[in-house]
Amino acid sequence: FFFQAEDGIRDKLVTGVQTCALPISASDKLRAAIARRHGVAHDCVFVGNGSDEVLAHVFMALLKHDAPVLFPDITYSFYPVYCALHGVTYETVPLTDEFAIDVNDYLKPNGGIIFPNPNAPTGREVPQADIERLLQANPGSVVVVDEAYVAFGGTSCVPLTSKYPQLLVTHTLSKSHALAGLRVGYAIGQPALIEGLNRVKDSFNSYPLDRFAQAGAAVAVEEEAYFNELCRKVARTRERLTGQLKELGFEVLPSVANFVFARFPGRDGAEIAAKLRERSIIVRHFRNPPRVSPYLRITIGTDEQCAGLADALQEIVYTNKNK
């Protein structure tokens, strides 16, 4: 983001770092920038060292109850890890045959609900109307919507936080802002939820974001036009790649993330992934659960990289040479 940014953006970053002394534990300037970006109050924002740290605090502070927390059976792999770390009881909810999240399956007693939207690794989005229906039917426990990939074409639930006190929305700068090295994540919700997160953080892990991360993240959040153009570019390339894959005979799930989930009928996903690796093209393959094993999760690169992928896949699936 920074090295490709215009000179004016880089100047803001340098100024932000130079004027920031020791890390400020409250991250007030960053929280203020996030609040302005999303049109919420300052005390509705919680920040952490990456969204993984934010989510860890969420599981400890908000999701540890007698009833199980609910999340999809095919989703972000760290959710069960957090549950094991913090002694949280959980229950996985199967995706539909079309690999979608059906909110009707979550309308039962629970100690909290969490899911990514769009989901990973499928890229499928839950419509906002369905999420609001879930919130209306689930007033007694926290619902966490993990929006790590929402900027690439999804609809954010942040506006719903003002209406539903049990809703918490998490974001990361690692994906859409391409700032994984800064380790900045945040959550937005009503003050009572944010206070709960702050209590856990201050009690068990009081380490603030470092000064470079605070200054850099604030600049990135404020550069909305530049950010939106980058996300639109990724979305255009995603649609182009989806078309190329379908022309080759792949089945591609509808995605609003910066990746697609695709399979070639009758071919083993692990085999295709291995043959791509022989060509120095790396894609994600999941062996478990078994019903996702035919699929590849393909991250969107440049147009040239995606064209190279399509050429390699055509050779792999339509020739016997496979070299």
mmCIF file of C-alpha atoms in Angstrom:
data_model
loop_
_atom_site.group_PDB
_atom_site.id
_atom_site.type_symbol
_atom_site.label_atom_id
_atom_site.label_comp_id
_atom_site.label_asym_id
_atom_site.label_seq_id
_atom_site.Cartn_x
_atom_site.Cartn_y
_atom_site.Cartn_z
ATOM 1 C CA PHE A 1 0.000 0.000 0.000
ATOM 2 C CA PHE A 2 2.668 2.522 1.048
ATOM 3 C CA PHE A 3 5.389 1.827 -1.453
ATOM 4 C CA GLN A 4 2.930 2.020 -4.361
ATOM 5 C CA ALA A 5 1.101 5.001 -2.930
ATOM 6 C CA GLU A 6 1.281 8.543 -4.182
ATOM 7 C CA ASP A 7 3.877 10.886 -2.674
ATOM 8 C CA GLY A 8 1.253 12.715 -0.631
ATOM 9 C CA ILE A 9 0.195 9.518 1.126
ATOM 10 C CA ARG A 10 3.789 8.587 1.919
ATOM 11 C CA ASP A 11 4.371 12.085 3.320
ATOM 12 C CA LYS A 12 1.422 11.647 5.681
ATOM 13 C CA LEU A 13 2.853 8.355 6.868
ATOM 14 C CA VAL A 14 6.275 9.856 7.573
ATOM 15 C CA THR A 15 4.722 12.790 9.419
ATOM 16 C CA GLY A 16 2.546 10.450 11.463
ATOM 17 C CA VAL A 17 5.511 8.383 12.606
ATOM 18 C CA GLN A 18 7.702 11.408 13.339
ATOM 19 C CA THR A 19 5.046 13.099 15.472
ATOM 20 C CA CYS A 20 4.159 9.981 17.420
ATOM 21 C CA ALA A 21 6.249 9.407 20.551
ATOM 22 C CA LEU A 22 5.999 6.181 22.528
ATOM 23 C CA PRO A 23 3.040 3.932 21.650
ATOM 24 C CA ILE A 24 -0.197 5.250 23.129
ATOM 25 C CA SER A 25 -2.027 2.343 24.710
ATOM 26 C CA ALA A 26 -5.462 3.728 23.838
ATOM 27 C CA SER A 27 -4.516 4.214 20.133
ATOM 28 C CA ASP A 28 -6.729 7.307 20.179
ATOM 29 C CA LYS A 29 -5.707 8.741 16.795
ATOM 30 C CA LEU A 30 -6.164 5.429 15.019
ATOM 31 C CA ARG A 31 -9.479 4.747 16.709
ATOM 32 C CA ALA A 32 -10.633 8.238 15.751
ATOM 33 C CA ALA A 33 -9.668 7.635 12.109
ATOM 34 C CA ILE A 34 -11.541 4.320 12.079
ATOM 35 C CA ALA A 35 -14.561 5.931 13.732
ATOM 36 C CA ARG A 36 -14.646 8.678 11.087
ATOM 37 C CA ARG A 37 -14.247 6.152 8.279
ATOM 38 C CA HIS A 38 -17.238 4.119 9.444
ATOM 39 C CA GLY A 39 -19.374 6.907 10.864
ATOM 40 C CA VAL A 40 -19.423 5.583 14.429
ATOM 41 C CA ALA A 41 -18.481 6.999 17.826
ATOM 42 C CA HIS A 42 -14.921 6.782 19.142
ATOM 43 C CA ASP A 43 -15.962 4.467 21.993
ATOM 44 C CA CYS A 44 -17.433 2.002 19.500
ATOM 45 C CA VAL A 45 -13.962 1.036 18.195
ATOM 46 C CA PHE A 46 -11.496 -1.508 19.590
ATOM 47 C CA VAL A 47 -8.067 -2.082 18.008
ATOM 48 C CA GLY A 48 -5.534 -4.876 18.328
ATOM 49 C CA ASN A 49 -2.348 -6.348 16.917
ATOM 50 C CA GLY A 50 -4.035 -7.911 13.922
ATOM 51 C CA SER A 51 -7.574 -9.242 13.746
ATOM 52 C CA ASP A 52 -6.330 -12.562 15.149
ATOM 53 C CA GLU A 53 -5.564 -10.820 18.449
ATOM 54 C CA VAL A 54 -8.911 -9.033 18.289
ATOM 55 C CA LEU A 55 -10.685 -12.349 17.732
ATOM 56 C CA ALA A 56 -8.765 -13.984 20.585
ATOM 57 C CA HIS A 57 -10.065 -11.274 22.933
ATOM 58 C CA VAL A 58 -13.559 -11.739 21.498
ATOM 59 C CA PHE A 59 -13.598 -15.443 22.336
ATOM 60 C CA MET A 60 -12.307 -14.817 25.867
ATOM 61 C CA ALA A 61 -14.458 -11.784 26.666
ATOM 62 C CA LEU A 62 -17.710 -12.348 24.816
ATOM 63 C CA LEU A 63 -18.137 -15.967 23.714
ATOM 64 C CA LYS A 64 -17.313 -18.053 26.797
ATOM 65 C CA HIS A 65 -20.644 -19.317 28.135
ATOM 66 C CA ASP A 66 -22.321 -22.575 29.151
ATOM 67 C CA ALA A 67 -24.100 -22.886 25.808
ATOM 68 C CA PRO A 68 -21.899 -23.584 22.748
ATOM 69 C CA VAL A 69 -20.743 -20.892 20.358
ATOM 70 C CA LEU A 70 -21.880 -21.637 16.809
ATOM 71 C CA PHE A 71 -19.830 -21.301 13.625
ATOM 72 C CA PRO A 72 -19.749 -23.014 10.200
ATOM 73 C CA ASP A 73 -18.133 -26.396 9.710
ATOM 74 C CA ILE A 74 -16.156 -24.985 6.771
ATOM 75 C CA THR A 75 -14.731 -21.632 7.782
ATOM 76 C CA TYR A 76 -11.708 -19.860 9.285
ATOM 77 C CA SER A 77 -9.606 -22.595 10.898
ATOM 78 C CA PHE A 78 -8.623 -20.503 13.935
ATOM 79 C CA TYR A 79 -12.137 -20.489 15.437
ATOM 80 C CA PRO A 80 -11.807 -23.991 16.972
ATOM 81 C CA VAL A 81 -8.237 -23.123 17.990
ATOM 82 C CA TYR A 82 -9.468 -20.123 19.985
ATOM 83 C CA CYS A 83 -12.136 -22.304 21.573
ATOM 84 C CA ALA A 84 -9.527 -24.834 22.672
ATOM 85 C CA LEU A 85 -7.230 -22.112 24.020
ATOM 86 C CA HIS A 86 -9.909 -20.395 26.070
ATOM 87 C CA GLY A 87 -12.076 -23.357 27.050
ATOM 88 C CA VAL A 88 -15.031 -22.294 24.921
ATOM 89 C CA THR A 89 -17.613 -24.942 24.073
ATOM 90 C CA TYR A 90 -18.562 -24.880 20.400
ATOM 91 C CA GLU A 91 -20.746 -26.535 17.802
ATOM 92 C CA THR A 92 -20.123 -26.444 14.063
ATOM 93 C CA VAL A 93 -23.048 -25.846 11.726
ATOM 94 C CA PRO A 94 -22.822 -27.495 8.287
ATOM 95 C CA LEU A 95 -22.886 -25.302 5.222
ATOM 96 C CA THR A 96 -25.619 -26.049 2.707
ATOM 97 C CA ASP A 97 -25.031 -28.272 -0.314
ATOM 98 C CA GLU A 98 -24.142 -25.063 -2.182
ATOM 99 C CA PHE A 99 -21.522 -24.177 0.488
ATOM 100 C CA ALA A 100 -23.621 -21.282 1.773
ATOM 101 C CA ILE A 101 -24.369 -20.188 5.343
ATOM 102 C CA ASP A 102 -28.095 -20.551 6.061
ATOM 103 C CA VAL A 103 -28.998 -18.370 9.041
ATOM 104 C CA ASN A 104 -32.016 -20.605 9.748
ATOM 105 C CA ASP A 105 -29.543 -23.213 10.982
ATOM 106 C CA TYR A 106 -28.371 -20.779 13.691
ATOM 107 C CA LEU A 107 -31.803 -20.058 15.162
ATOM 108 C CA LYS A 108 -31.306 -22.210 18.245
ATOM 109 C CA PRO A 109 -29.933 -21.753 21.782
ATOM 110 C CA ASN A 110 -26.294 -20.682 21.749
ATOM 111 C CA GLY A 111 -23.543 -18.953 23.663
ATOM 112 C CA GLY A 112 -22.698 -16.742 20.690
ATOM 113 C CA ILE A 113 -22.399 -16.924 16.920
ATOM 114 C CA ILE A 114 -19.394 -16.117 14.749
ATOM 115 C CA PHE A 115 -18.785 -16.421 11.021
ATOM 116 C CA PRO A 116 -16.814 -14.640 8.313
ATOM 117 C CA ASN A 117 -18.767 -12.688 5.746
ATOM 118 C CA PRO A 118 -17.813 -13.436 3.048
ATOM 119 C CA ASN A 119 -16.939 -16.864 4.342
ATOM 120 C CA ALA A 120 -13.499 -18.388 3.914
ATOM 121 C CA PRO A 121 -12.466 -20.405 2.007
ATOM 122 C CA THR A 122 -15.664 -20.357 -0.066
ATOM 123 C CA GLY A 123 -15.943 -16.599 -0.696
ATOM 124 C CA ARG A 124 -19.737 -16.733 -0.444
ATOM 125 C CA GLU A 125 -21.599 -13.854 1.197
ATOM 126 C CA VAL A 126 -24.551 -13.925 3.577
ATOM 127 C CA PRO A 127 -27.028 -11.233 2.476
ATOM 128 C CA GLN A 128 -27.366 -8.409 4.972
ATOM 129 C CA ALA A 129 -31.117 -8.985 5.212
ATOM 130 C CA ASP A 130 -30.456 -12.536 6.423
ATOM 131 C CA ILE A 131 -27.956 -11.305 9.009
ATOM 132 C CA GLU A 132 -30.473 -8.783 10.299
ATOM 133 C CA ARG A 133 -33.062 -11.544 10.547
ATOM 134 C CA LEU A 134 -30.559 -13.573 12.570
ATOM 135 C CA LEU A 135 -29.948 -10.616 14.881
ATOM 136 C CA GLN A 136 -33.654 -10.060 15.414
ATOM 137 C CA ALA A 137 -34.135 -13.719 16.333
ATOM 138 C CA ASN A 138 -31.014 -13.862 18.541
ATOM 139 C CA PRO A 139 -31.149 -10.917 20.962
ATOM 140 C CA GLY A 140 -29.663 -12.749 23.927
ATOM 141 C CA SER A 141 -26.120 -13.556 22.771
ATOM 142 C CA VAL A 142 -23.321 -11.907 20.819
ATOM 143 C CA VAL A 143 -23.158 -12.248 17.040
ATOM 144 C CA VAL A 144 -19.693 -11.634 15.566
ATOM 145 C CA VAL A 145 -19.396 -10.984 11.833
ATOM 146 C CA ASP A 146 -15.782 -11.336 10.721
ATOM 147 C CA GLU A 147 -15.450 -9.034 7.698
ATOM 148 C CA ALA A 148 -11.828 -9.725 6.757
ATOM 149 C CA TYR A 149 -12.704 -9.843 3.043
ATOM 150 C CA VAL A 150 -15.814 -7.654 2.809
ATOM 151 C CA ALA A 151 -14.119 -4.753 0.970
ATOM 152 C CA PHE A 152 -13.726 -6.745 -2.258
ATOM 153 C CA GLY A 153 -17.429 -6.641 -3.088
ATOM 154 C CA GLY A 154 -19.442 -7.483 0.011
ATOM 155 C CA THR A 155 -21.810 -5.383 2.102
ATOM 156 C CA SER A 156 -20.566 -4.429 5.560
ATOM 157 C CA CYS A 157 -22.734 -4.919 8.639
ATOM 158 C CA VAL A 158 -21.093 -2.022 10.495
ATOM 159 C CA PRO A 159 -24.190 0.199 9.991
ATOM 160 C CA LEU A 160 -26.257 -2.419 11.847
ATOM 161 C CA THR A 161 -24.158 -2.057 15.011
ATOM 162 C CA SER A 162 -26.031 1.108 15.985
ATOM 163 C CA LYS A 163 -29.305 -0.823 15.918
ATOM 164 C CA TYR A 164 -28.290 -4.150 17.461
ATOM 165 C CA PRO A 165 -26.339 -4.048 20.759
ATOM 166 C CA GLN A 166 -25.315 -7.720 20.432
ATOM 167 C CA LEU A 167 -23.552 -7.249 17.067
ATOM 168 C CA LEU A 168 -19.765 -6.971 16.804
ATOM 169 C CA VAL A 169 -18.030 -6.562 13.434
ATOM 170 C CA THR A 170 -14.305 -7.245 13.010
ATOM 171 C CA HIS A 171 -11.982 -5.948 10.287
ATOM 172 C CA THR A 172 -8.335 -6.344 9.348
ATOM 173 C CA LEU A 173 -5.914 -4.227 7.354
ATOM 174 C CA SER A 174 -4.036 -7.347 6.247
ATOM 175 C CA LYS A 175 -6.252 -8.165 3.258
ATOM 176 C CA SER A 176 -7.872 -5.224 1.493
ATOM 177 C CA HIS A 177 -5.199 -2.746 2.624
ATOM 178 C CA ALA A 178 -2.337 -5.208 1.922
ATOM 179 C CA LEU A 179 -0.775 -4.331 5.288
ATOM 180 C CA ALA A 180 -0.289 -7.750 6.881
ATOM 181 C CA GLY A 181 3.153 -6.710 8.134
ATOM 182 C CA LEU A 182 1.718 -3.932 10.316
ATOM 183 C CA ARG A 183 -0.562 -6.324 12.251
ATOM 184 C CA VAL A 184 -3.604 -4.090 12.716
ATOM 185 C CA GLY A 185 -7.148 -5.257 13.257
ATOM 186 C CA TYR A 186 -10.202 -3.712 14.842
ATOM 187 C CA ALA A 187 -13.742 -4.339 16.008
ATOM 188 C CA ILE A 188 -16.804 -2.114 15.909
ATOM 189 C CA GLY A 189 -19.783 -2.496 18.199
ATOM 190 C CA GLN A 190 -21.739 -0.692 20.857
ATOM 191 C CA PRO A 191 -19.738 0.624 23.866
ATOM 192 C CA ALA A 192 -20.721 -2.218 26.207
ATOM 193 C CA LEU A 193 -19.098 -4.802 23.912
ATOM 194 C CA ILE A 194 -16.011 -2.630 23.404
ATOM 195 C CA GLU A 195 -15.674 -2.157 27.152
ATOM 196 C CA GLY A 196 -15.701 -5.936 27.602
ATOM 197 C CA LEU A 197 -12.902 -6.324 25.074
ATOM 198 C CA ASN A 198 -10.864 -3.559 26.723
ATOM 199 C CA ARG A 199 -11.207 -5.182 30.136
ATOM 200 C CA VAL A 200 -9.812 -8.456 28.820
ATOM 201 C CA LYS A 201 -7.018 -6.752 26.898
ATOM 202 C CA ASP A 202 -5.986 -4.573 29.834
ATOM 203 C CA SER A 203 -6.037 -7.551 32.199
ATOM 204 C CA PHE A 204 -4.301 -10.215 30.123
ATOM 205 C CA ASN A 205 -2.532 -8.582 27.199
ATOM 206 C CA SER A 206 -1.932 -4.864 27.556
ATOM 207 C CA TYR A 207 0.536 -4.592 24.655
ATOM 208 C CA PRO A 208 -0.533 -1.686 22.421
ATOM 209 C CA LEU A 209 -0.001 -1.332 18.717
ATOM 210 C CA ASP A 210 3.467 0.008 17.947
ATOM 211 C CA ARG A 211 3.802 3.613 16.815
ATOM 212 C CA PHE A 212 4.515 2.752 13.171
ATOM 213 C CA ALA A 213 1.436 0.534 13.003
ATOM 214 C CA GLN A 214 -0.754 3.214 14.565
ATOM 215 C CA ALA A 215 0.460 5.957 12.226
ATOM 216 C CA GLY A 216 0.446 3.767 9.114
ATOM 217 C CA ALA A 217 -2.972 2.310 9.792
ATOM 218 C CA ALA A 218 -4.493 5.753 10.395
ATOM 219 C CA VAL A 219 -3.173 6.988 7.041
ATOM 220 C CA ALA A 220 -4.409 3.858 5.254
ATOM 221 C CA VAL A 221 -7.888 4.149 6.762
ATOM 222 C CA GLU A 222 -8.154 7.822 5.785
ATOM 223 C CA GLU A 223 -7.147 7.263 2.138
ATOM 224 C CA GLU A 224 -10.602 6.002 1.200
ATOM 225 C CA ALA A 225 -10.516 6.802 -2.534
ATOM 226 C CA TYR A 226 -7.184 5.053 -3.065
ATOM 227 C CA PHE A 227 -8.333 2.073 -1.017
ATOM 228 C CA ASN A 228 -11.612 1.745 -2.940
ATOM 229 C CA GLU A 229 -9.839 1.814 -6.296
ATOM 230 C CA LEU A 230 -7.474 -0.981 -5.233
ATOM 231 C CA CYS A 231 -10.403 -3.123 -4.106
ATOM 232 C CA ARG A 232 -12.298 -2.468 -7.345
ATOM 233 C CA LYS A 233 -9.223 -3.521 -9.304
ATOM 234 C CA VAL A 234 -9.062 -6.814 -7.426
ATOM 235 C CA ALA A 235 -12.787 -7.358 -7.990
ATOM 236 C CA ARG A 236 -12.434 -6.763 -11.746
ATOM 237 C CA THR A 237 -9.578 -9.242 -11.955
ATOM 238 C CA ARG A 238 -11.596 -11.753 -9.906
ATOM 239 C CA GLU A 239 -14.502 -11.557 -12.332
ATOM 240 C CA ARG A 240 -12.149 -11.936 -15.279
ATOM 241 C CA LEU A 241 -10.506 -14.998 -13.730
ATOM 242 C CA THR A 242 -13.893 -16.495 -12.859
ATOM 243 C CA GLY A 243 -14.887 -16.227 -16.512
ATOM 244 C CA GLN A 244 -11.630 -17.831 -17.646
ATOM 245 C CA LEU A 245 -12.055 -20.716 -15.214
ATOM 246 C CA LYS A 246 -15.635 -21.344 -16.301
ATOM 247 C CA GLU A 247 -14.561 -21.380 -19.952
ATOM 248 C CA LEU A 248 -12.096 -24.126 -19.022
ATOM 249 C CA GLY A 249 -14.902 -26.155 -17.467
ATOM 250 C CA PHE A 250 -14.320 -25.334 -13.797
ATOM 251 C CA GLU A 251 -17.182 -24.915 -11.365
ATOM 252 C CA VAL A 252 -16.644 -21.667 -9.440
ATOM 253 C CA LEU A 253 -18.593 -20.647 -6.353
ATOM 254 C CA PRO A 254 -19.874 -17.051 -6.384
ATOM 255 C CA SER A 255 -17.269 -14.982 -4.544
ATOM 256 C CA VAL A 256 -17.065 -11.428 -3.195
ATOM 257 C CA ALA A 257 -13.633 -11.998 -1.637
ATOM 258 C CA ASN A 258 -10.118 -11.663 -3.048
ATOM 259 C CA PHE A 259 -10.107 -15.354 -3.916
ATOM 260 C CA VAL A 260 -12.275 -17.920 -5.681
ATOM 261 C CA PHE A 261 -13.172 -21.481 -4.727
ATOM 262 C CA ALA A 262 -13.241 -23.729 -7.774
ATOM 263 C CA ARG A 263 -13.119 -27.341 -8.874
ATOM 264 C CA PHE A 264 -12.769 -29.234 -12.120
ATOM 265 C CA PRO A 265 -15.366 -32.056 -12.198
ATOM 266 C CA GLY A 266 -13.808 -35.483 -12.144
ATOM 267 C CA ARG A 267 -10.313 -34.304 -11.229
ATOM 268 C CA ASP A 268 -8.615 -34.476 -7.859
ATOM 269 C CA GLY A 269 -7.958 -31.062 -6.329
ATOM 270 C CA ALA A 270 -4.725 -32.177 -4.679
ATOM 271 C CA GLU A 271 -3.401 -33.431 -8.020
ATOM 272 C CA ILE A 272 -4.129 -30.156 -9.774
ATOM 273 C CA ALA A 273 -2.572 -28.175 -6.928
ATOM 274 C CA ALA A 274 0.571 -30.314 -7.090
ATOM 275 C CA LYS A 275 0.921 -29.840 -10.833
ATOM 276 C CA LEU A 276 0.490 -26.098 -10.444
ATOM 277 C CA ARG A 277 3.214 -26.111 -7.802
ATOM 278 C CA GLU A 278 5.531 -27.795 -10.322
ATOM 279 C CA ARG A 279 4.997 -24.657 -12.406
ATOM 280 C CA SER A 280 5.722 -22.387 -9.404
ATOM 281 C CA ILE A 281 2.045 -21.481 -9.025
ATOM 282 C CA ILE A 282 0.788 -21.867 -5.463
ATOM 283 C CA VAL A 283 -2.905 -22.318 -4.621
ATOM 284 C CA ARG A 284 -4.576 -23.545 -1.431
ATOM 285 C CA HIS A 285 -5.965 -27.068 -1.211
ATOM 286 C CA PHE A 286 -7.919 -28.462 1.751
ATOM 287 C CA ARG A 287 -8.199 -32.203 2.359
ATOM 288 C CA ASN A 288 -10.732 -31.887 5.169
ATOM 289 C CA PRO A 289 -13.613 -32.004 5.366
ATOM 290 C CA PRO A 290 -13.750 -34.421 2.426
ATOM 291 C CA ARG A 291 -16.413 -32.516 0.515
ATOM 292 C CA VAL A 292 -14.056 -29.593 -0.080
ATOM 293 C CA SER A 293 -11.136 -31.756 -1.236
ATOM 294 C CA PRO A 294 -11.962 -31.358 -4.973
ATOM 295 C CA TYR A 295 -11.736 -27.562 -4.624
ATOM 296 C CA LEU A 296 -8.881 -25.089 -4.932
ATOM 297 C CA ARG A 297 -8.820 -21.720 -3.200
ATOM 298 C CA ILE A 298 -7.180 -19.369 -5.678
ATOM 299 C CA THR A 299 -6.069 -15.946 -4.487
ATOM 300 C CA ILE A 300 -6.473 -13.124 -6.994
ATOM 301 C CA GLY A 301 -3.132 -11.836 -8.299
ATOM 302 C CA THR A 302 -2.399 -9.458 -11.139
ATOM 303 C CA ASP A 303 -4.095 -9.845 -14.506
ATOM 304 C CA GLU A 304 -0.877 -11.312 -15.887
ATOM 305 C CA GLN A 305 -0.581 -13.810 -13.046
ATOM 306 C CA CYS A 306 -4.194 -14.907 -13.441
ATOM 307 C CA ALA A 307 -3.724 -15.322 -17.194
ATOM 308 C CA GLY A 308 -0.665 -17.486 -16.495
ATOM 309 C CA LEU A 309 -2.719 -19.572 -14.077
ATOM 310 C CA ALA A 310 -5.441 -20.089 -16.678
ATOM 311 C CA ASP A 311 -2.882 -21.201 -19.273
ATOM 312 C CA ALA A 312 -1.337 -23.647 -16.811
ATOM 313 C CA LEU A 313 -4.722 -25.071 -15.851
ATOM 314 C CA GLN A 314 -5.677 -25.562 -19.491
ATOM 315 C CA GLU A 315 -2.499 -27.592 -20.010
ATOM 316 C CA ILE A 316 -3.051 -29.600 -16.829
ATOM 317 C CA VAL A 317 -6.670 -30.565 -17.344
ATOM 318 C CA TYR A 318 -6.686 -30.993 -21.127
ATOM 319 C CA THR A 319 -3.388 -32.638 -21.982
ATOM 320 C CA ASN A 320 -1.665 -35.838 -20.924
ATOM 321 C CA LYS A 321 1.784 -34.273 -20.766
ATOM 322 C CA ASN A 322 1.152 -32.517 -17.444
ATOM 323 C CA LYS A 323 4.674 -31.147 -17.172
#
